[in-house]
mmCIF file with all atom_site columns, C-alpha atoms in Angstrom:
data_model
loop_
_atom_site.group_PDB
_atom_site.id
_atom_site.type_symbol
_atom_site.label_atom_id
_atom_site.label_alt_id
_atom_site.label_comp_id
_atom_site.label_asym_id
_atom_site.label_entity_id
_atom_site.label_seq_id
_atom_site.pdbx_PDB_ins_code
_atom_site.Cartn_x
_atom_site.Cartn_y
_atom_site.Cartn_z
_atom_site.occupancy
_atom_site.B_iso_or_equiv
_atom_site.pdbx_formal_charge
_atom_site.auth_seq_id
_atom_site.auth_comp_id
_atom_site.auth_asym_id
_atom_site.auth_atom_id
_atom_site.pdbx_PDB_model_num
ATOM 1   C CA . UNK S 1 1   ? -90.861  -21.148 -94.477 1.00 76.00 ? 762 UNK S CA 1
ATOM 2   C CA . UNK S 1 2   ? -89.581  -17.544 -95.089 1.00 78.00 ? 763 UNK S CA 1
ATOM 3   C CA . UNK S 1 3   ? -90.631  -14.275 -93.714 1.00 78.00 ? 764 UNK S CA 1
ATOM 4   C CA . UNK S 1 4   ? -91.982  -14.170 -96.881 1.00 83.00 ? 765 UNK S CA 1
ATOM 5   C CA . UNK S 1 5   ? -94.524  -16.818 -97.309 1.00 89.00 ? 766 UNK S CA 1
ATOM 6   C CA . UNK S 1 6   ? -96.642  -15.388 -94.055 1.00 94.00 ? 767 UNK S CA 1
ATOM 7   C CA . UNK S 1 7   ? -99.423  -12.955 -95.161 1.00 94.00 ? 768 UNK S CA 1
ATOM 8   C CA . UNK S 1 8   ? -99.352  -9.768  -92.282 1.00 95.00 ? 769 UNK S CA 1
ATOM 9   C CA . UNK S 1 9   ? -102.331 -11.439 -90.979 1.00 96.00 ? 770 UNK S CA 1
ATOM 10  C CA . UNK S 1 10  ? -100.602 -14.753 -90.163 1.00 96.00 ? 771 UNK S CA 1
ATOM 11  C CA . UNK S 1 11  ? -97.637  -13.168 -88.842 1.00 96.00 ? 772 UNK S CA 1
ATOM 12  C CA . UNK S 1 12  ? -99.848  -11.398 -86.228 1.00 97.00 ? 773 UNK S CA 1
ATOM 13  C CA . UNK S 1 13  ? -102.079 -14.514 -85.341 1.00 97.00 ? 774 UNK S CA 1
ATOM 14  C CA . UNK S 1 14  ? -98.687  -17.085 -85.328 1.00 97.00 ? 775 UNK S CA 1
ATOM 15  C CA . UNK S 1 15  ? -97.196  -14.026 -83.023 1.00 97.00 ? 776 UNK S CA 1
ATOM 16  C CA . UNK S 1 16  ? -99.680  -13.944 -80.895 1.00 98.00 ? 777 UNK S CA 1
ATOM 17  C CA . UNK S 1 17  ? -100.536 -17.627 -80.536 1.00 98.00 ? 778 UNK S CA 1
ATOM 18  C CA . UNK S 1 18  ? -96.903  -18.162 -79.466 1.00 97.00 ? 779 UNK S CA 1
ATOM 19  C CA . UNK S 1 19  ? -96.831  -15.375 -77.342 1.00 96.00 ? 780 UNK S CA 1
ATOM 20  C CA . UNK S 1 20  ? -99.929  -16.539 -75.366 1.00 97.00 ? 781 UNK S CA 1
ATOM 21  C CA . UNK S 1 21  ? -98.198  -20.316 -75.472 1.00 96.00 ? 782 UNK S CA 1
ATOM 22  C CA . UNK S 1 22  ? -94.694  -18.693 -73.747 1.00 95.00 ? 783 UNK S CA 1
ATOM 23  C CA . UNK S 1 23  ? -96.948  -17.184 -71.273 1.00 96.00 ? 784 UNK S CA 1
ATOM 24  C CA . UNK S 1 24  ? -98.919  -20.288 -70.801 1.00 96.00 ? 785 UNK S CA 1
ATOM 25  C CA . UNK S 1 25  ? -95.822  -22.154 -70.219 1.00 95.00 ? 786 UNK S CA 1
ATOM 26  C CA . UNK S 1 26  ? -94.361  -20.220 -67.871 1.00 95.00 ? 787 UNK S CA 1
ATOM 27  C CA . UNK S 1 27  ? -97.340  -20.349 -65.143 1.00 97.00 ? 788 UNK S CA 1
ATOM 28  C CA . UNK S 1 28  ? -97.540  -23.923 -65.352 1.00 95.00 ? 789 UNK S CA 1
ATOM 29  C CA . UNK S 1 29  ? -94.031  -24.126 -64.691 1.00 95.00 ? 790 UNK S CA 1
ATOM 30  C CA . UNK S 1 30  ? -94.606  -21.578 -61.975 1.00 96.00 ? 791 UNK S CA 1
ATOM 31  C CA . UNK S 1 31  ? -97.577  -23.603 -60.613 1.00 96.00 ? 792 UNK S CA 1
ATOM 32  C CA . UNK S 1 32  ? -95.336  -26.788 -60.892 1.00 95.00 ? 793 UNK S CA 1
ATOM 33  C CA . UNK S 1 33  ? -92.534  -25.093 -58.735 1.00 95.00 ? 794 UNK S CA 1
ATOM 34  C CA . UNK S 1 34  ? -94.631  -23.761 -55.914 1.00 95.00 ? 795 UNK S CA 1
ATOM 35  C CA . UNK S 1 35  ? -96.721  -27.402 -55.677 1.00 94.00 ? 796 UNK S CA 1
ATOM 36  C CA . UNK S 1 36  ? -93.086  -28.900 -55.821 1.00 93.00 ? 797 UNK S CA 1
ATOM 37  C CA . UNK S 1 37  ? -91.441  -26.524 -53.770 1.00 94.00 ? 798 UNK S CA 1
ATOM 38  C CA . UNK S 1 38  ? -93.355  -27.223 -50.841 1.00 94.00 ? 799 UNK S CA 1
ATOM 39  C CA . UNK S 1 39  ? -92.754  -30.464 -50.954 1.00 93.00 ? 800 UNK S CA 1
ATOM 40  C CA . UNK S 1 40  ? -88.921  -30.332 -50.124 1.00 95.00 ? 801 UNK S CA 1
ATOM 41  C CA . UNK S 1 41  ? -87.526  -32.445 -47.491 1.00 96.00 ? 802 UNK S CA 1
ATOM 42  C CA . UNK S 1 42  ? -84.405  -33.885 -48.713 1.00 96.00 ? 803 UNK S CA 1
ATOM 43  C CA . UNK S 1 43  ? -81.238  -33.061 -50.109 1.00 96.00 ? 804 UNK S CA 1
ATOM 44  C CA . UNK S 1 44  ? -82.392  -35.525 -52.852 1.00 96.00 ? 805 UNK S CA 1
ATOM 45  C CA . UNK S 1 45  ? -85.952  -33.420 -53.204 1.00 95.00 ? 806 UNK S CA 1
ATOM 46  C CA . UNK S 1 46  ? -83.854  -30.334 -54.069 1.00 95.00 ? 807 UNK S CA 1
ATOM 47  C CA . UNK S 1 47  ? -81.349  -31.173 -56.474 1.00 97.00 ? 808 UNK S CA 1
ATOM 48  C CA . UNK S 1 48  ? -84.284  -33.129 -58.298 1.00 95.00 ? 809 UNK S CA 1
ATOM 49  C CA . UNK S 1 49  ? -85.939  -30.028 -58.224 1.00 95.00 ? 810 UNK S CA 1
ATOM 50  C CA . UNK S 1 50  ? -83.193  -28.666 -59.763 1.00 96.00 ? 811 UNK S CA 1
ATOM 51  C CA . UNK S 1 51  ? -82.745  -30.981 -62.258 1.00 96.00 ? 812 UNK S CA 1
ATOM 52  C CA . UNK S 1 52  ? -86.546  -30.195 -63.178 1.00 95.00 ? 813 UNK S CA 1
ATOM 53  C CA . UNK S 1 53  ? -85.506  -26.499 -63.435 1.00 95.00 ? 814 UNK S CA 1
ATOM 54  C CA . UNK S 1 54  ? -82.715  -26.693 -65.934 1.00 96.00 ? 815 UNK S CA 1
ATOM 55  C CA . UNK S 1 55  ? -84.565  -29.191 -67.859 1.00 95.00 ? 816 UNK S CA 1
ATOM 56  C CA . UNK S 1 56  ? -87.431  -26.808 -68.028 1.00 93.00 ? 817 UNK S CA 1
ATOM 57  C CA . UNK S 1 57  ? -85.161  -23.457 -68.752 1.00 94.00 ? 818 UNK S CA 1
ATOM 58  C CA . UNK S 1 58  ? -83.527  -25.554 -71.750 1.00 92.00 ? 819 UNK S CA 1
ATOM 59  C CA . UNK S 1 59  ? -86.634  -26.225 -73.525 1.00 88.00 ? 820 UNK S CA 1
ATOM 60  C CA . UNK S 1 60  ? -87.891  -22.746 -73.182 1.00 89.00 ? 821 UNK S CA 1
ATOM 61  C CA . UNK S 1 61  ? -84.828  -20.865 -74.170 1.00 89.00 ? 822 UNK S CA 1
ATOM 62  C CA . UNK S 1 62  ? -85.015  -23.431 -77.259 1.00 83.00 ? 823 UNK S CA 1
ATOM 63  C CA . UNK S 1 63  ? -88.452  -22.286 -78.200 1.00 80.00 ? 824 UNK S CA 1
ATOM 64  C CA . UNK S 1 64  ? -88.716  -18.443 -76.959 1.00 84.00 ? 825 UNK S CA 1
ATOM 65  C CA . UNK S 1 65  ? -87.582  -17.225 -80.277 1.00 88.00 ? 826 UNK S CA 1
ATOM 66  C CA . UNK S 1 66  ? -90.337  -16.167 -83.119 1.00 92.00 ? 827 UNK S CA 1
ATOM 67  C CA . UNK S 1 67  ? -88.490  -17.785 -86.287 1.00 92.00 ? 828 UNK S CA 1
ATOM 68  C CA . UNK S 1 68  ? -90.452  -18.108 -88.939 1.00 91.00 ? 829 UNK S CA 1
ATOM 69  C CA . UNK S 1 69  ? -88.083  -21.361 -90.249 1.00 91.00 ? 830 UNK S CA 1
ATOM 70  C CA . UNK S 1 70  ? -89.685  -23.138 -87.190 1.00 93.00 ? 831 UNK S CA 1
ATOM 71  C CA . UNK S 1 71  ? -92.802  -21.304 -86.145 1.00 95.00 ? 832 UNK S CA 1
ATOM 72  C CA . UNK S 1 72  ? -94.824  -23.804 -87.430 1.00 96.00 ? 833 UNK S CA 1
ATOM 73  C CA . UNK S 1 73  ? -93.002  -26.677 -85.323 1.00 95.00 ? 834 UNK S CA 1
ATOM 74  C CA . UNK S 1 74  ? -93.683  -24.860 -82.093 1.00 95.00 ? 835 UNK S CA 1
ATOM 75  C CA . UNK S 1 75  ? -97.231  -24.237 -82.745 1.00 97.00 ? 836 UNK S CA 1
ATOM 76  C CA . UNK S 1 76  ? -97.854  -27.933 -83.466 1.00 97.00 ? 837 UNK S CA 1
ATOM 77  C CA . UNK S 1 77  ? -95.479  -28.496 -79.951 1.00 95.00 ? 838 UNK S CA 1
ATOM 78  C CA . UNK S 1 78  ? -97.824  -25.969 -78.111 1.00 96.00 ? 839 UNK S CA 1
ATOM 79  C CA . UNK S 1 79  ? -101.199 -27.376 -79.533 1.00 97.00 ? 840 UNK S CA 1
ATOM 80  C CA . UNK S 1 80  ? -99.692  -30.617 -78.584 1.00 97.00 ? 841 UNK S CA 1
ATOM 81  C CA . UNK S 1 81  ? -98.770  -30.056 -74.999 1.00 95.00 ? 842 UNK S CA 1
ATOM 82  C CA . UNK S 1 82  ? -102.126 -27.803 -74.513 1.00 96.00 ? 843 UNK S CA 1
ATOM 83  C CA . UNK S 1 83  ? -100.376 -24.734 -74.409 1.00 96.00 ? 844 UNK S CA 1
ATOM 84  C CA . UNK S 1 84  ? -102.655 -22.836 -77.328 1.00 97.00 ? 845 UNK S CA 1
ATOM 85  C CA . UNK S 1 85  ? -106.024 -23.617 -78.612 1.00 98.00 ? 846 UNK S CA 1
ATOM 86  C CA . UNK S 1 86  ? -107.152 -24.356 -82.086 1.00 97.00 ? 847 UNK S CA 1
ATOM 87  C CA . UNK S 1 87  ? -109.371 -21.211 -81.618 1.00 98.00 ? 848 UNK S CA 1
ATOM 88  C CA . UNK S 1 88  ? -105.802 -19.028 -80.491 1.00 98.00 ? 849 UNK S CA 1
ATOM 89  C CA . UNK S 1 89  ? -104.579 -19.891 -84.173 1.00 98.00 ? 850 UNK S CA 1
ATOM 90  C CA . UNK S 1 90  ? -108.060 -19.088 -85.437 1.00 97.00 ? 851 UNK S CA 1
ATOM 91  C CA . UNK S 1 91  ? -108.189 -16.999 -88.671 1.00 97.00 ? 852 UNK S CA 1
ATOM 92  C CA . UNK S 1 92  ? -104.482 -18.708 -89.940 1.00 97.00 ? 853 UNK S CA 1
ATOM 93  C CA . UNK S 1 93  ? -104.496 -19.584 -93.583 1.00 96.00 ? 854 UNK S CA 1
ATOM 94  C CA . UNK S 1 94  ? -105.925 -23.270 -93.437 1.00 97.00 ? 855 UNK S CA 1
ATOM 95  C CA . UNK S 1 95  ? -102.821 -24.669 -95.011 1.00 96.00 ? 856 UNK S CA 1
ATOM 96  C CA . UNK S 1 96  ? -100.413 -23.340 -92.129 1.00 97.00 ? 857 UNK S CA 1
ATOM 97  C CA . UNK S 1 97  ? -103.206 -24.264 -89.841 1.00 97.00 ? 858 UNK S CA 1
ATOM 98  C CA . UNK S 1 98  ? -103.236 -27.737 -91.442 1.00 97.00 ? 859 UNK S CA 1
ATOM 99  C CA . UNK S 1 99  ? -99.521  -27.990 -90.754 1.00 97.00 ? 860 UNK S CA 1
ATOM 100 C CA . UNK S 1 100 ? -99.677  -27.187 -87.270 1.00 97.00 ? 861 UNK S CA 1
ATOM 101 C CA . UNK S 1 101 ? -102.629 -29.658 -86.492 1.00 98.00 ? 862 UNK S CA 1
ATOM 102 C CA . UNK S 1 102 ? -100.808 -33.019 -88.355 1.00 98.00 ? 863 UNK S CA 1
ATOM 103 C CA . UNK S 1 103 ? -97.422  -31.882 -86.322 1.00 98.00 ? 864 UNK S CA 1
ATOM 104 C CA . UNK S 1 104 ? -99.397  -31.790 -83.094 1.00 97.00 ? 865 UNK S CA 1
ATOM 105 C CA . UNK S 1 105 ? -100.582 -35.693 -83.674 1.00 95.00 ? 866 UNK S CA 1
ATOM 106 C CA . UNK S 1 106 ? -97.097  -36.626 -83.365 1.00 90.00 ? 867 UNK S CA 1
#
């Protein structure tokens, strides 16, 4: 989908829902890294840690950019993963809404 095909409305209610889904994202990791954190005893512990960390950074760096090409995709991947509500994309036009929800099943 182009720029063109989103409706102001839709642009501000897909901007908003992925906004809130970054945000979302980024205190569960938070949360995850201060439960792990404390937990560190080993050399092992840490570069697991680590490992978590980069894993983590690469997925959001792949989907902290509003596209509209793939907007659609990362609703359905936050919806999926809990990250945004059905009610955060409420008032999207019910085919891009429809989209999002069938992407999220899989």
């Amino acid at each position: 989908m182009s720029a063109s095909d989103w409706t102001l409305p839709d642009q501000y209610i897909a901007s908003q829902a992925f906004e809130l889904g970054k945000q979302r994202l980024i205190t569960s990791l938070i949360n995850t890294l201060q439960r792990e954190s404390s937990q560190l005893n080993t050399a092992e512990s840490i570069w697991r840690l680590h490992d978590f960390l980069s894993s983590a950074r690469y997925q959001y760096e792949g989907r902290s950019d509003f596209e509209f090409s793939t907007i659609l995709f990362h609703l359905a991947d936050m919806l999926k993963h809990n990250l945004i509500s059905l009610e955060d994309l409420n008032g999207l036009e019910q085919s891009k809404l429809s989209k999002v929800i069938a992407m999220a099943m899989f």
